[in-house]
Short mmCIF file of C-alpha atoms (C1' of nucleotides) in Angstrom, two decimals:
data_model
loop_
_atom_site.label_atom_id
_atom_site.label_comp_id
_atom_site.label_asym_id
_atom_site.label_seq_id
_atom_site.Cartn_x
_atom_site.Cartn_y
_atom_site.Cartn_z
CA UNK A 44 -83.83 17.35 103.48
CA UNK A 45 -81.37 13.98 103.04
CA UNK A 46 -84.21 12.69 104.64
CA UNK A 47 -83.25 10.93 108.90
CA UNK A 48 -83.66 6.52 107.55
CA UNK A 49 -81.28 7.34 105.52
CA UNK A 50 -78.41 9.17 108.22
CA UNK A 51 -79.85 7.07 110.36
CA UNK A 52 -78.77 4.74 107.32
CA UNK A 53 -75.56 5.72 106.46
CA UNK A 54 -74.36 5.98 111.04
CA UNK A 55 -74.75 1.82 110.51
CA UNK A 56 -73.41 1.08 106.91
CA UNK A 57 -70.05 2.65 109.93
CA UNK A 58 -71.05 0.57 112.12
CA UNK A 59 -71.04 -2.47 110.35
CA UNK A 60 -68.14 -1.28 108.29
CA UNK A 61 -66.22 -1.14 111.34
CA UNK A 62 -66.96 -4.41 112.78
CA UNK A 63 -66.43 -6.36 109.02
CA UNK A 64 -62.85 -3.73 108.80
CA UNK A 65 -61.93 -5.22 112.45
CA UNK A 66 -62.49 -8.78 111.35
CA UNK A 67 -60.50 -8.72 108.40
CA UNK A 68 -57.77 -7.20 110.24
CA UNK A 69 -57.63 -9.40 112.44
CA UNK A 70 -57.56 -12.78 109.12
CA UNK A 71 -54.85 -11.22 107.81
CA UNK A 72 -52.44 -9.93 110.89
CA UNK A 73 -54.81 -11.86 114.00
CA UNK A 74 -55.29 -9.86 117.17
CA UNK A 75 -53.07 -9.53 118.48
CA UNK A 76 -52.93 -7.03 115.23
CA UNK A 77 -56.24 -5.00 115.91
CA UNK A 78 -56.34 -1.90 117.39
CA UNK A 79 -58.10 1.95 116.67
CA UNK A 80 -56.18 3.33 114.39
CA UNK A 81 -55.79 0.47 111.63
CA UNK A 82 -59.71 -0.08 111.88
CA UNK A 83 -60.16 3.80 111.63
CA UNK A 84 -57.76 3.43 108.51
CA UNK A 85 -59.83 1.25 106.70
CA UNK A 86 -62.66 2.93 107.02
CA UNK A 87 -60.75 5.74 105.93
CA UNK A 88 -61.55 7.70 109.16
CA UNK A 89 -59.68 8.43 112.75
CA UNK A 90 -59.29 7.16 115.55
CA UNK A 91 -62.11 9.11 117.75
CA UNK A 92 -65.40 8.20 115.08
CA UNK A 93 -64.81 4.61 116.22
CA UNK A 94 -65.82 6.17 119.15
CA UNK A 95 -68.87 7.53 118.57
CA UNK A 96 -70.29 3.21 117.30
CA UNK A 97 -69.02 1.57 119.97
CA UNK A 98 -67.98 3.08 123.20
CA UNK A 99 -64.95 1.35 123.80
CA UNK A 100 -62.13 -1.88 122.06
CA UNK A 101 -64.00 -4.74 124.32
CA UNK A 102 -67.14 -3.15 122.92
CA UNK A 103 -65.68 -5.01 119.29
CA UNK A 104 -65.01 -7.39 120.64
CA UNK A 105 -68.26 -7.79 121.94
CA UNK A 106 -69.91 -7.63 119.71
CA UNK A 107 -68.02 -10.27 117.14
CA UNK A 108 -68.22 -12.44 119.50
CA UNK A 109 -71.89 -11.72 119.95
CA UNK A 110 -72.04 -12.19 115.96
CA UNK A 111 -69.83 -15.43 115.73
CA UNK A 112 -72.04 -16.88 118.43
CA UNK A 113 -74.79 -16.65 115.74
CA UNK A 114 -72.79 -18.03 112.91
CA UNK A 115 -71.85 -20.58 114.55
CA UNK A 116 -75.79 -21.17 115.91
CA UNK A 117 -76.93 -20.45 112.29
CA UNK A 118 -74.14 -23.59 111.11
CA UNK A 119 -75.42 -25.58 113.31
CA UNK A 120 -79.15 -25.39 113.02
CA UNK A 121 -78.59 -25.96 109.21
CA UNK A 122 -76.11 -28.91 110.24
CA UNK A 123 -79.33 -30.61 112.19
CA UNK A 124 -82.38 -30.44 109.12
CA UNK A 125 -79.43 -33.58 107.60
CA UNK A 126 -80.52 -35.80 109.73
CA UNK A 127 -84.03 -36.90 111.15
CA UNK A 128 -82.46 -38.90 114.08
CA UNK A 129 -82.30 -37.23 117.73
CA UNK A 130 -78.29 -39.14 117.80
CA UNK A 131 -77.46 -38.03 114.02
CA UNK A 132 -78.59 -34.75 114.55
CA UNK A 133 -76.51 -34.56 117.49
CA UNK A 134 -73.23 -36.39 115.98
CA UNK A 135 -73.55 -33.91 113.15
CA UNK A 136 -74.43 -30.74 115.33
CA UNK A 137 -71.01 -31.20 116.37
CA UNK A 138 -69.30 -31.56 113.43
CA UNK A 139 -71.05 -28.66 112.50
CA UNK A 140 -69.59 -26.56 115.40
CA UNK A 141 -65.09 -28.31 114.39
CA UNK A 142 -66.25 -27.34 110.97
CA UNK A 143 -67.73 -23.57 112.44
CA UNK A 144 -63.74 -24.04 114.64
CA UNK A 145 -62.17 -23.79 111.83
CA UNK A 146 -63.60 -21.60 108.87
CA UNK A 147 -64.04 -19.64 111.45
CA UNK A 148 -60.34 -19.80 113.44
CA UNK A 149 -60.45 -15.98 115.06
CA UNK A 150 -63.57 -15.77 115.89
CA UNK A 151 -64.05 -19.05 117.67
CA UNK A 152 -60.24 -17.86 119.65
CA UNK A 153 -62.63 -15.06 120.58
CA UNK A 154 -65.71 -16.88 121.29
CA UNK A 155 -63.54 -18.71 123.59
CA UNK A 156 -60.31 -17.71 124.27
CA UNK A 157 -58.32 -19.36 122.83
CA UNK A 158 -54.22 -17.43 121.92
CA UNK A 159 -51.92 -18.31 120.57
CA UNK A 160 -49.27 -16.91 123.18
CA UNK A 161 -46.52 -17.74 123.14
CA UNK A 162 -44.08 -18.15 120.14
CA UNK A 163 -42.65 -20.80 118.21
CA UNK A 164 -41.51 -22.19 121.44
CA UNK A 165 -39.07 -25.66 119.16
CA UNK A 166 -39.84 -28.40 120.12
CA UNK A 167 -37.51 -29.45 123.42
CA UNK A 168 -37.44 -32.79 126.22
CA UNK A 169 -39.01 -30.68 128.74
CA UNK A 170 -42.24 -29.48 127.61
CA UNK A 171 -43.52 -32.82 125.99
CA UNK A 172 -42.36 -34.85 129.28
CA UNK A 173 -45.85 -34.95 130.01
CA UNK A 174 -47.11 -35.90 127.55
CA UNK A 175 -44.37 -39.09 127.11
CA UNK A 176 -45.47 -39.84 130.06
CA UNK A 177 -49.02 -40.00 129.38
CA UNK A 178 -48.10 -41.81 126.68
CA UNK A 179 -45.76 -44.56 127.60
CA UNK A 180 -48.73 -45.51 130.42
CA UNK A 181 -51.25 -45.12 127.61
CA UNK A 182 -49.54 -47.44 126.03
CA UNK A 183 -48.91 -49.98 129.40
CA UNK A 184 -52.30 -50.56 129.78
CA UNK A 185 -53.04 -50.83 125.17
CA UNK A 186 -53.83 -54.29 125.22
CA UNK A 187 -50.84 -55.82 123.30
CA UNK A 188 -52.95 -56.74 119.69
CA UNK A 189 -53.81 -52.75 119.71
CA UNK A 190 -50.64 -51.22 120.47
CA UNK A 191 -49.51 -48.72 117.54
CA UNK A 192 -48.08 -46.11 117.13
CA UNK A 193 -51.42 -44.64 116.07
CA UNK A 194 -53.24 -46.14 118.15
CA UNK A 195 -52.11 -45.31 121.78
CA UNK A 196 -51.76 -41.33 119.75
CA UNK A 197 -55.83 -41.79 119.55
CA UNK A 198 -56.07 -42.25 123.04
CA UNK A 199 -53.82 -39.77 124.11
CA UNK A 200 -56.10 -37.11 122.73
CA UNK A 201 -58.69 -39.10 123.76
CA UNK A 202 -56.76 -38.08 127.24
CA UNK A 203 -55.92 -34.86 126.85
CA UNK A 204 -59.06 -33.26 124.38
CA UNK A 205 -61.61 -33.69 127.05
CA UNK A 206 -59.10 -32.29 130.45
CA UNK A 207 -57.76 -29.48 128.77
CA UNK A 208 -60.91 -29.12 127.08
CA UNK A 209 -62.38 -29.16 130.85
CA UNK A 210 -60.35 -27.19 131.85
CA UNK A 211 -59.99 -24.24 129.36
CA UNK A 212 -64.30 -24.20 129.83
CA UNK A 213 -63.43 -24.37 133.92
CA UNK A 214 -61.01 -20.88 133.65
CA UNK A 215 -62.86 -18.71 131.14
CA UNK A 216 -66.63 -19.48 132.54
CA UNK A 217 -67.04 -20.14 135.56
CA UNK A 218 -70.47 -21.83 134.86
CA UNK A 219 -69.60 -25.39 135.83
CA UNK A 220 -69.92 -26.84 139.14
CA UNK A 221 -66.76 -28.08 141.17
CA UNK A 222 -69.19 -31.22 142.43
CA UNK A 223 -69.33 -32.38 138.13
CA UNK A 224 -66.81 -30.66 137.23
CA UNK A 225 -64.00 -33.11 138.97
CA UNK A 226 -67.84 -36.17 137.37
CA UNK A 227 -67.40 -35.39 134.41
CA UNK A 228 -62.94 -35.89 134.67
CA UNK A 229 -63.36 -39.14 136.80
CA UNK A 230 -66.41 -40.31 133.86
CA UNK A 231 -64.21 -39.50 131.01
CA UNK A 232 -60.88 -40.30 132.70
CA UNK A 233 -61.98 -43.89 133.55
CA UNK A 234 -64.76 -44.16 131.14
CA UNK A 235 -61.05 -43.37 128.34
CA UNK A 236 -59.25 -46.14 129.96
CA UNK A 237 -61.42 -49.03 129.68
CA UNK A 238 -62.31 -47.94 126.34
CA UNK A 239 -58.93 -48.62 125.99
CA UNK A 240 -58.01 -51.74 128.00
CA UNK A 241 -61.52 -52.78 126.00
CA UNK A 242 -60.52 -51.46 122.59
CA UNK B 159 -12.23 -9.00 143.13
CA UNK B 160 -15.12 -9.82 143.89
CA UNK B 161 -15.11 -13.32 142.64
CA UNK B 162 -16.44 -14.30 139.18
CA UNK B 163 -18.55 -16.84 140.43
CA UNK B 164 -20.00 -14.83 143.42
CA UNK B 165 -21.50 -12.10 140.56
CA UNK B 166 -22.34 -14.73 137.71
CA UNK B 167 -24.72 -16.15 141.18
CA UNK B 168 -26.13 -12.15 141.01
CA UNK B 169 -26.55 -12.09 137.86
CA UNK B 170 -28.45 -15.33 138.24
CA UNK B 171 -30.59 -14.48 140.18
CA UNK B 172 -31.90 -11.38 138.05
CA UNK B 173 -32.23 -13.07 136.26
CA UNK B 174 -34.99 -15.48 138.83
CA UNK B 175 -35.81 -12.23 140.38
CA UNK B 176 -37.51 -11.23 136.55
CA UNK B 177 -39.67 -15.11 136.49
CA UNK B 178 -40.73 -14.04 139.62
CA UNK B 179 -41.11 -11.12 139.08
CA UNK B 180 -42.49 -11.77 136.17
CA UNK B 181 -45.21 -13.66 137.66
CA UNK B 182 -45.67 -12.34 141.47
CA UNK B 183 -47.52 -9.34 138.56
CA UNK B 184 -49.53 -12.33 136.65
CA UNK B 185 -51.72 -13.56 139.66
CA UNK B 186 -52.16 -10.85 141.14
CA UNK B 187 -53.72 -8.51 137.80
CA UNK B 188 -53.09 -10.96 135.32
CA UNK B 189 -51.02 -11.34 132.00
CA UNK B 190 -52.83 -8.32 130.30
CA UNK B 191 -50.74 -5.89 132.91
CA UNK B 192 -47.57 -7.78 132.62
CA UNK B 193 -45.23 -4.37 131.29
CA UNK B 194 -42.06 -4.72 131.87
CA UNK B 195 -41.75 -1.23 133.04
CA UNK B 196 -43.48 -3.01 136.03
CA UNK B 197 -41.56 -5.58 135.79
CA UNK B 198 -38.63 -3.61 136.88
CA UNK B 199 -40.39 -2.10 139.64
CA UNK B 200 -40.76 -4.74 141.52
CA UNK B 201 -36.61 -5.48 141.08
CA UNK B 202 -35.92 -1.66 142.27
CA UNK B 203 -34.15 -1.34 138.47
CA UNK B 204 -34.98 0.23 134.91
CA UNK B 205 -36.98 -0.83 132.10
CA UNK B 206 -34.05 -1.42 130.14
CA UNK B 207 -31.84 -3.77 131.97
CA UNK B 208 -34.14 -6.26 132.08
CA UNK B 209 -32.98 -6.79 128.47
CA UNK B 210 -29.37 -7.00 130.10
CA UNK B 211 -30.85 -11.01 130.76
CA UNK B 212 -34.02 -11.82 128.53
CA UNK B 213 -33.85 -10.60 124.80
CA UNK B 214 -37.69 -9.59 124.25
CA UNK B 215 -40.95 -10.30 127.03
CA UNK B 216 -41.58 -12.78 125.06
CA UNK B 217 -38.20 -14.96 125.65
CA UNK B 218 -39.71 -14.29 129.31
CA UNK B 219 -43.19 -15.54 128.71
CA UNK B 220 -41.11 -18.18 127.29
CA UNK B 221 -38.93 -18.60 130.18
CA UNK B 222 -41.73 -18.81 131.61
CA UNK B 223 -43.93 -21.51 129.22
CA UNK B 224 -40.70 -23.80 130.63
CA UNK B 225 -41.08 -23.78 135.06
CA UNK B 226 -44.00 -23.99 135.02
CA UNK B 227 -44.54 -27.42 131.99
CA UNK B 228 -41.24 -28.65 134.17
CA UNK B 229 -43.42 -27.96 137.52
CA UNK B 230 -46.42 -30.06 135.39
CA UNK B 231 -44.09 -32.86 134.78
CA UNK B 232 -43.30 -33.19 138.26
CA UNK B 233 -45.76 -32.23 139.44
CA UNK B 234 -47.31 -35.32 137.14
CA UNK B 235 -43.91 -38.37 138.57
CA UNK B 236 -44.69 -36.87 142.39
CA UNK B 237 -48.46 -38.25 141.44
CA UNK B 238 -47.51 -41.86 139.77
CA UNK B 239 -45.56 -42.98 142.66
CA UNK B 240 -48.65 -42.61 144.55
CA UNK B 241 -50.41 -46.23 142.79
CA UNK B 242 -48.28 -49.34 141.57
CA UNK B 243 -50.78 -50.48 138.85
CA UNK B 244 -50.70 -48.65 135.70
CA UNK B 245 -54.42 -47.91 135.24
CA UNK B 246 -54.18 -46.16 138.66
CA UNK B 247 -51.29 -44.74 138.05
CA UNK B 248 -52.47 -43.03 134.70
CA UNK B 249 -55.56 -41.71 136.16
CA UNK B 250 -53.51 -39.99 138.85
CA UNK B 251 -50.82 -38.25 136.62
CA UNK B 252 -54.74 -36.94 134.95
CA UNK B 253 -55.56 -35.78 137.52
CA UNK B 254 -52.90 -34.54 139.07
CA UNK B 255 -52.79 -32.22 135.35
CA UNK B 256 -56.44 -31.92 136.71
CA UNK B 257 -54.62 -30.73 140.00
CA UNK B 258 -52.09 -28.04 138.41
CA UNK B 259 -54.08 -26.42 136.33
CA UNK B 260 -56.67 -24.65 138.69
CA UNK B 261 -53.77 -24.79 140.94
CA UNK B 262 -51.61 -23.12 139.05
CA UNK B 263 -53.37 -20.91 136.71
CA UNK B 264 -51.08 -18.24 135.46
CA UNK B 265 -48.73 -20.51 134.16
CA UNK B 266 -51.03 -23.20 133.16
CA UNK B 267 -52.83 -19.89 130.31
CA UNK B 268 -49.32 -18.83 129.30
CA UNK B 269 -48.41 -22.86 129.02
CA UNK B 270 -51.50 -23.86 126.46
CA UNK B 271 -53.06 -19.86 125.23
CA UNK B 272 -55.91 -19.81 127.25
CA UNK B 273 -57.58 -16.16 127.76
CA UNK B 274 -60.09 -15.13 129.76
CA UNK B 275 -60.11 -12.13 126.51
CA UNK B 276 -63.49 -10.78 126.13
CA UNK B 277 -64.92 -8.72 129.02
CA UNK B 278 -68.17 -9.78 131.32
CA UNK B 279 -70.81 -10.45 128.17
CA UNK B 280 -73.84 -11.47 130.92
CA UNK B 281 -76.27 -13.81 129.77
CA UNK B 282 -77.85 -13.68 126.20
CA UNK B 283 -79.67 -16.12 124.74
CA UNK B 284 -77.97 -15.39 121.64
CA UNK B 285 -74.70 -17.20 123.58
CA UNK B 286 -76.51 -19.74 124.81
CA UNK B 287 -78.21 -20.64 121.88
CA UNK B 288 -75.75 -23.20 120.13
CA UNK B 289 -75.15 -24.94 124.54
CA UNK B 290 -79.71 -25.37 124.29
CA UNK B 291 -79.92 -26.51 121.12
CA UNK B 292 -77.55 -29.57 122.26
CA UNK B 293 -78.23 -29.78 125.25
CA UNK B 294 -82.11 -30.51 123.77
CA UNK B 295 -80.81 -33.41 121.39
CA UNK B 296 -79.03 -34.54 124.22
CA UNK B 297 -81.55 -35.52 125.99
CA UNK B 298 -83.77 -36.14 123.81
CA UNK B 299 -81.79 -39.65 122.97
CA UNK B 300 -81.24 -39.74 127.20
CA UNK B 301 -83.69 -42.62 128.08
CA UNK B 302 -85.61 -41.39 129.96
CA UNK B 303 -84.93 -43.73 133.69
CA UNK B 304 -81.75 -40.80 133.85
CA UNK B 305 -83.53 -37.51 132.62
CA UNK B 306 -82.74 -35.41 134.53
CA UNK B 307 -81.04 -32.30 134.88
CA UNK B 308 -77.10 -32.99 136.18
CA UNK B 309 -77.85 -36.10 134.05
CA UNK B 310 -77.89 -33.71 131.06
CA UNK B 311 -75.89 -31.48 132.11
CA UNK B 312 -72.96 -33.46 133.62
CA UNK B 313 -73.46 -36.24 129.37
CA UNK B 314 -73.28 -31.91 127.55
CA UNK B 315 -70.05 -30.65 129.01
CA UNK B 316 -68.31 -34.34 128.84
CA UNK B 317 -68.99 -33.47 124.83
CA UNK B 318 -68.40 -30.19 124.51
CA UNK B 319 -64.96 -30.61 126.92
CA UNK B 320 -63.31 -32.93 124.54
CA UNK B 321 -64.28 -31.27 121.63
CA UNK B 322 -63.20 -27.95 122.54
CA UNK B 323 -60.73 -29.33 123.97
CA UNK B 324 -59.04 -31.09 120.69
CA UNK B 325 -60.28 -27.82 118.83
CA UNK B 326 -59.03 -25.39 121.25
CA UNK B 327 -55.36 -27.49 121.02
CA UNK B 328 -55.58 -28.07 117.32
CA UNK B 329 -55.26 -23.94 117.08
CA UNK B 330 -52.53 -23.56 119.32
CA UNK B 331 -50.42 -26.52 118.52
CA UNK B 332 -50.24 -27.68 114.74
CA UNK B 333 -48.82 -31.17 115.93
CA UNK B 334 -51.91 -33.65 114.98
CA UNK B 335 -53.36 -34.66 111.37
CA UNK B 336 -55.82 -34.05 109.93
CA UNK B 337 -57.16 -37.88 109.37
CA UNK B 338 -55.84 -38.20 112.78
CA UNK B 339 -58.80 -35.31 114.07
CA UNK B 340 -60.84 -37.10 112.64
CA UNK B 341 -60.86 -40.28 114.34
CA UNK B 342 -59.80 -38.89 117.19
CA UNK B 343 -63.61 -36.58 117.14
CA UNK B 344 -65.65 -39.05 115.77
CA UNK B 345 -64.82 -42.13 118.45
CA UNK B 346 -65.54 -39.42 120.99
CA UNK B 347 -68.11 -38.34 119.47
CA UNK B 348 -70.06 -41.50 118.89
CA UNK B 349 -68.76 -43.23 122.32
CA UNK B 350 -70.67 -40.45 124.30
CA UNK B 351 -73.64 -41.12 121.85
CA UNK B 352 -73.47 -44.40 123.22
CA UNK B 353 -72.54 -43.74 126.50
CA UNK B 354 -75.66 -41.18 126.68
CA UNK B 355 -77.91 -44.21 125.70
CA UNK B 356 -76.90 -47.32 127.96
CA UNK B 357 -76.05 -45.01 130.60
"C1'" DT C 89 -79.71 36.27 103.45
"C1'" DA C 90 -77.78 36.44 108.58
"C1'" DC C 91 -77.35 33.69 112.79
"C1'" DC C 92 -76.86 30.26 115.24
"C1'" DT C 93 -77.34 25.07 116.89
"C1'" DT C 94 -76.29 21.60 115.68
"C1'" DT C 95 -73.19 17.29 113.86
"C1'" DG C 96 -69.62 15.39 112.18
"C1'" DT C 97 -64.66 15.26 111.93
"C1'" DC C 98 -60.35 16.29 112.69
"C1'" DT C 99 -55.48 17.67 115.69
"C1'" DA C 100 -53.56 17.85 120.13
"C1'" DA C 101 -53.49 15.20 123.91
"C1'" DC C 102 -52.27 12.41 128.30
"C1'" DG C 103 -50.75 8.06 130.25
"C1'" DG C 104 -49.64 4.09 128.57
"C1'" DT C 105 -46.68 0.55 126.63
"C1'" DG C 106 -41.50 -2.08 123.53
"C1'" DT C 107 -37.36 -1.92 122.63
"C1'" DT C 108 -33.01 0.47 121.64
"C1'" DA C 109 -29.46 4.08 121.52
"C1'" DA C 110 -27.06 7.08 123.81
"C1'" DA C 111 -25.42 9.24 128.09
"C1'" DT C 112 -23.58 8.67 132.52
"C1'" DT C 113 -22.01 6.31 136.44
"C1'" DA C 114 -19.83 2.76 138.98
"C1'" DT C 115 -16.21 -1.23 139.21
"C1'" DT C 116 -11.95 -2.71 138.26
"C1'" DT C 117 -7.93 -2.98 135.57
"C1'" DT C 118 -3.35 -1.15 134.93
"C1'" DA D 163 -4.74 8.11 139.35
"C1'" DA D 164 -5.08 7.49 134.78
"C1'" DA D 165 -7.63 5.14 131.85
"C1'" DA D 166 -10.91 0.33 129.91
"C1'" DT D 167 -14.69 -1.58 130.87
"C1'" DA D 168 -19.19 -2.63 133.14
"C1'" DA D 169 -23.49 -1.67 134.85
"C1'" DT D 170 -27.25 0.98 134.86
"C1'" DT D 171 -30.44 5.18 133.17
"C1'" DT D 172 -32.13 8.79 130.65
"C1'" DA D 173 -34.40 10.05 126.79
"C1'" DA D 174 -36.19 8.97 122.50
"C1'" DC D 175 -38.95 6.04 119.16
"C1'" DA D 176 -42.57 4.26 117.45
"C1'" DC D 177 -47.02 2.65 118.50
"C1'" DC D 178 -51.76 1.55 122.13
"C1'" DG D 179 -57.13 3.11 124.24
"C1'" DT D 180 -59.20 7.03 124.65
"C1'" DT D 181 -60.68 11.61 125.62
"C1'" DA D 182 -60.89 16.92 125.33
"C1'" DG D 183 -60.83 20.55 122.20
"C1'" DA D 184 -60.91 23.00 118.27
"C1'" DC D 185 -63.07 23.30 113.97
"C1'" DA D 186 -65.66 23.07 109.39
"C1'" DA D 187 -69.71 21.99 107.44
"C1'" DA D 188 -75.39 21.26 107.67
"C1'" DG D 189 -79.27 22.03 109.19
"C1'" DG D 190 -82.98 24.73 110.90
"C1'" DT D 191 -85.24 30.43 112.09
"C1'" DA D 192 -85.57 34.55 111.68
#
DNA sequence: TACCTTTGTCTAACGGTGTTAAATTATTTT
DNA sequence: AAAATAATTTAACACCGTTAGACAAAGGTA
């Protein structure tokens, strides 16, 4: 007998086990260490079994990405209830987004293509030159009354974040128009420059 | 005979060839397709030879990263000369940074750990929900006179860029303090919200 | 019960990866 | 010409994603 539903449930369980085993491995050893054989080991099967549940490794990544987005949406939904004021809700949602990225780092990484690609890369003047050039210029336009290291750092990272963020978004997704990119970039740059000049 | 210098020069050439062969492959087929054997093919050697010049594959990535930073610094230096006004120089440098990212995309990707990780991921409500939630809230706080799709899009991407950028920077490098992160984030969020409300 | 079919699972293999040790060839030195 | 050194390759290891085929367990049917 072994009712059909029961069998289906077991299959669904295995599918779920594959996903959570994957996530476990990734949390422990990073995305680069995730392999079909390692997943199989963790669920006490051999590798080919996984192909009964996912057409290939990419399909697993896709599913985890989906799970990530759902979890993120949930967290944001939750955050929205913390406030009734729309601006407050917006802020709360962005904070939820931020917290999600650090609570579920591995999910965030696969969702948005963030890699810790290359090695340690110990501090080195060549690597820091672009940063220093920008930093010095920011210092230069900062009113003397505000010219502390902490202030300039903050402005530098604000700058860098928005520019790098916009670039990353464009390189991984390709859904923004050339025109809007230029506009966002220009707005951000002039906006931050003004905020520096005027405190 | 074959003077020592000559030999050294040939060795230096080979080292350089390895790097440019790598970059060629990456430009044509992406980082995931870069392999020691493919590099060797391109310079008419076998794979183990590469280990005479680089201790491993990561060392090649490291060197390319370094080249990227040097090139970026050069472009920024160049841009700085376009203006005499400090604010104008700062803006020009950020534009140079932006242009570098799209002119030398592959270099930028390895420098900052940007990956096109997972597959096509066709449009799907689950993926867009976080975006939609934020978008709707932005719409809500936008003064009616400004409430066009283009305007809201622009504000949304500004928001997303700075938040995602700051997160990415934190996930790949780890050089900012918890305290400053919070401050940059909070400043950016309230700043953008104000800019939305006041046009 | 005996047979057949279906299902689940594994073994073995292919071609690929980074990397290393040993064998081989070429070059230089004596 | 012989010996020593350098340059290069071959062969192998352990891993990877993926697929085809073998095998065993279970189910249905007569």
